PDB file of C-alpha atoms in Angstrom:
ATOM      1  CA  MET P 525     -69.621  55.918  17.968  1.00 67.00           C
ATOM      2  CA  ALA P 526     -67.470  57.180  20.801  1.00 77.00           C
ATOM      3  CA  THR P 527     -67.817  60.765  21.944  1.00 90.00           C
ATOM      4  CA  ALA P 528     -65.118  63.285  21.055  1.00 90.00           C
ATOM      5  CA  LYS P 529     -64.100  63.370  24.722  1.00 92.00           C
ATOM      6  CA  ALA P 530     -63.740  59.578  24.889  1.00 89.00           C
ATOM      7  CA  GLN P 531     -61.732  59.531  21.657  1.00 85.00           C
ATOM      8  CA  ARG P 532     -59.414  62.273  22.931  1.00 88.00           C
ATOM      9  CA  LYS P 533     -58.924  60.373  26.196  1.00 90.00           C
ATOM     10  CA  TRP P 534     -58.055  57.174  24.292  1.00 85.00           C
ATOM     11  CA  ARG P 535     -55.607  59.017  22.022  1.00 86.00           C
ATOM     12  CA  ASP P 536     -53.940  60.762  24.968  1.00 90.00           C
ATOM     13  CA  LYS P 537     -53.546  57.463  26.818  1.00 91.00           C
ATOM     14  CA  HIS P 538     -52.136  55.523  23.856  1.00 88.00           C
ATOM     15  CA  ARG P 539     -50.422  58.206  21.768  1.00 87.00           C
ATOM     16  CA  PHE P 540     -46.954  56.617  21.976  1.00 88.00           C
ATOM     17  CA  VAL P 541     -47.929  53.002  21.265  1.00 88.00           C
ATOM     18  CA  LYS P 542     -51.104  52.955  19.153  1.00 84.00           C
ATOM     19  CA  THR P 543     -52.756  54.697  16.252  1.00 83.00           C
ATOM     20  CA  GLN P 544     -56.292  54.183  15.132  1.00 79.00           C
ATOM     21  CA  LEU P 545     -56.776  52.286  11.874  1.00 79.00           C
ATOM     22  CA  ASN P 546     -60.073  52.842  10.124  1.00 82.00           C
ATOM     23  CA  VAL P 547     -60.350  50.920   6.877  1.00 81.00           C
ATOM     24  CA  MET P 548     -63.178  50.017   4.578  1.00 87.00           C
ATOM     25  CA  ALA P 549     -63.087  46.311   3.783  1.00 88.00           C
ATOM     26  CA  ARG P 550     -65.372  43.876   2.056  1.00 91.00           C
ATOM     27  CA  LYS P 551     -67.840  41.966   4.194  1.00 92.00           C
ATOM     28  CA  LEU P 552     -65.931  38.789   3.324  1.00 92.00           C
ATOM     29  CA  THR P 553     -62.827  40.226   5.009  1.00 92.00           C
ATOM     30  CA  HIS P 554     -64.850  41.089   8.116  1.00 93.00           C
ATOM     31  CA  ARG P 555     -66.209  37.546   8.222  1.00 95.00           C
ATOM     32  CA  TYR P 556     -62.684  36.141   7.923  1.00 95.00           C
ATOM     33  CA  LEU P 557     -61.494  38.372  10.769  1.00 95.00           C
ATOM     34  CA  ASP P 558     -64.401  37.225  12.936  1.00 97.00           C
ATOM     35  CA  GLU P 559     -63.477  33.619  12.114  1.00 98.00           C
ATOM     36  CA  VAL P 560     -59.792  34.157  12.952  1.00 98.00           C
ATOM     37  CA  ALA P 561     -60.751  35.856  16.222  1.00 98.00           C
ATOM     38  CA  GLY P 562     -63.075  33.008  17.196  1.00 98.00           C
ATOM     39  CA  THR P 563     -60.697  30.238  16.180  1.00 98.00           C
ATOM     40  CA  TYR P 564     -57.744  31.619  18.114  1.00 98.00           C
ATOM     41  CA  GLY P 565     -59.587  33.113  21.095  1.00 98.00           C
ATOM     42  CA  LEU P 566     -58.835  36.736  20.218  1.00 97.00           C
ATOM     43  CA  LYS P 567     -60.729  39.752  21.518  1.00 96.00           C
ATOM     44  CA  GLY P 568     -62.163  40.826  18.177  1.00 94.00           C
ATOM     45  CA  LYS P 569     -61.396  41.887  14.649  1.00 94.00           C
ATOM     46  CA  GLY P 570     -58.773  44.440  15.698  1.00 92.00           C
ATOM     47  CA  GLU P 571     -56.785  41.791  17.506  1.00 95.00           C
ATOM     48  CA  ALA P 572     -57.329  39.422  14.563  1.00 96.00           C
ATOM     49  CA  VAL P 573     -55.661  41.978  12.279  1.00 95.00           C
ATOM     50  CA  ALA P 574     -52.695  42.194  14.666  1.00 95.00           C
ATOM     51  CA  PHE P 575     -52.519  38.385  14.829  1.00 98.00           C
ATOM     52  CA  CYS P 576     -52.573  38.087  11.026  1.00 97.00           C
ATOM     53  CA  CYS P 577     -49.726  40.615  10.815  1.00 97.00           C
ATOM     54  CA  PHE P 578     -47.803  38.686  13.474  1.00 98.00           C
ATOM     55  CA  VAL P 579     -48.245  35.383  11.615  1.00 97.00           C
ATOM     56  CA  THR P 580     -47.300  36.940   8.265  1.00 97.00           C
ATOM     57  CA  LYS P 581     -44.164  38.528   9.728  1.00 98.00           C
ATOM     58  CA  ALA P 582     -43.182  35.227  11.379  1.00 97.00           C
ATOM     59  CA  MET P 583     -43.624  33.424   8.055  1.00 97.00           C
ATOM     60  CA  MET P 584     -41.499  36.071   6.302  1.00 97.00           C
ATOM     61  CA  GLN P 585     -38.737  35.639   8.858  1.00 98.00           C
ATOM     62  CA  ARG P 586     -38.937  31.855   8.610  1.00 97.00           C
ATOM     63  CA  SER P 587     -38.731  32.016   4.805  1.00 97.00           C
ATOM     64  CA  ASP P 588     -35.257  33.584   5.105  1.00 96.00           C
ATOM     65  CA  PHE P 589     -33.861  30.148   6.004  1.00 96.00           C
ATOM     66  CA  ASP P 590     -36.632  27.731   5.027  1.00 96.00           C
ATOM     67  CA  ASP P 591     -37.107  27.200   1.287  1.00 97.00           C
ATOM     68  CA  GLU P 592     -40.480  25.500   1.733  1.00 97.00           C
ATOM     69  CA  MET P 593     -41.849  28.473   3.676  1.00 97.00           C
ATOM     70  CA  SER P 594     -40.487  30.809   1.009  1.00 97.00           C
ATOM     71  CA  GLU P 595     -42.344  28.855  -1.670  1.00 97.00           C
ATOM     72  CA  ILE P 596     -45.553  28.873   0.372  1.00 97.00           C
ATOM     73  CA  LEU P 597     -45.371  32.661   0.770  1.00 97.00           C
ATOM     74  CA  ASP P 598     -44.719  33.066  -2.948  1.00 97.00           C
ATOM     75  CA  VAL P 599     -47.825  30.986  -3.726  1.00 97.00           C
ATOM     76  CA  PHE P 600     -49.897  33.048  -1.267  1.00 96.00           C
ATOM     77  CA  ALA P 601     -48.669  36.322  -2.776  1.00 95.00           C
ATOM     78  CA  THR P 602     -49.283  35.180  -6.345  1.00 96.00           C
ATOM     79  CA  THR P 603     -52.736  33.814  -5.563  1.00 95.00           C
ATOM     80  CA  TYR P 604     -53.708  36.967  -3.687  1.00 94.00           C
ATOM     81  CA  ARG P 605     -52.604  39.174  -6.596  1.00 94.00           C
ATOM     82  CA  GLU P 606     -54.669  37.057  -9.004  1.00 94.00           C
ATOM     83  CA  ASP P 607     -57.789  37.405  -6.820  1.00 91.00           C
ATOM     84  CA  ARG P 608     -57.066  40.830  -5.314  1.00 89.00           C
ATOM     85  CA  ASP P 609     -60.374  42.326  -6.432  1.00 86.00           C
ATOM     86  CA  ILE P 610     -62.262  39.683  -4.430  1.00 85.00           C
ATOM     87  CA  TYR P 611     -60.549  40.718  -1.204  1.00 82.00           C
ATOM     88  CA  ALA P 612     -59.413  44.330  -1.479  1.00 81.00           C
ATOM     89  CA  ALA P 613     -61.347  46.260  -4.104  1.00 66.00           C
TER      90      ALA P 613
END
């Protein structure tokens, strides 16, 4: 755990571009983030979260003009909702 002084220094340095995200997640989600980070050469789970957001946003944009991508995203969303308690609860 970082000291209060170190946290304040980090917040002062990054206050216009970053906010800290502390979330409780299942161990499975942490393992997936570690896997994503390792597979794509990322710096850790925090960067893996950013990468997953980047990929999801790119897929959303692509689905605006690509019917196949739109269908894929619909399947992902439906499947996630059906199994939500495995990943998010």
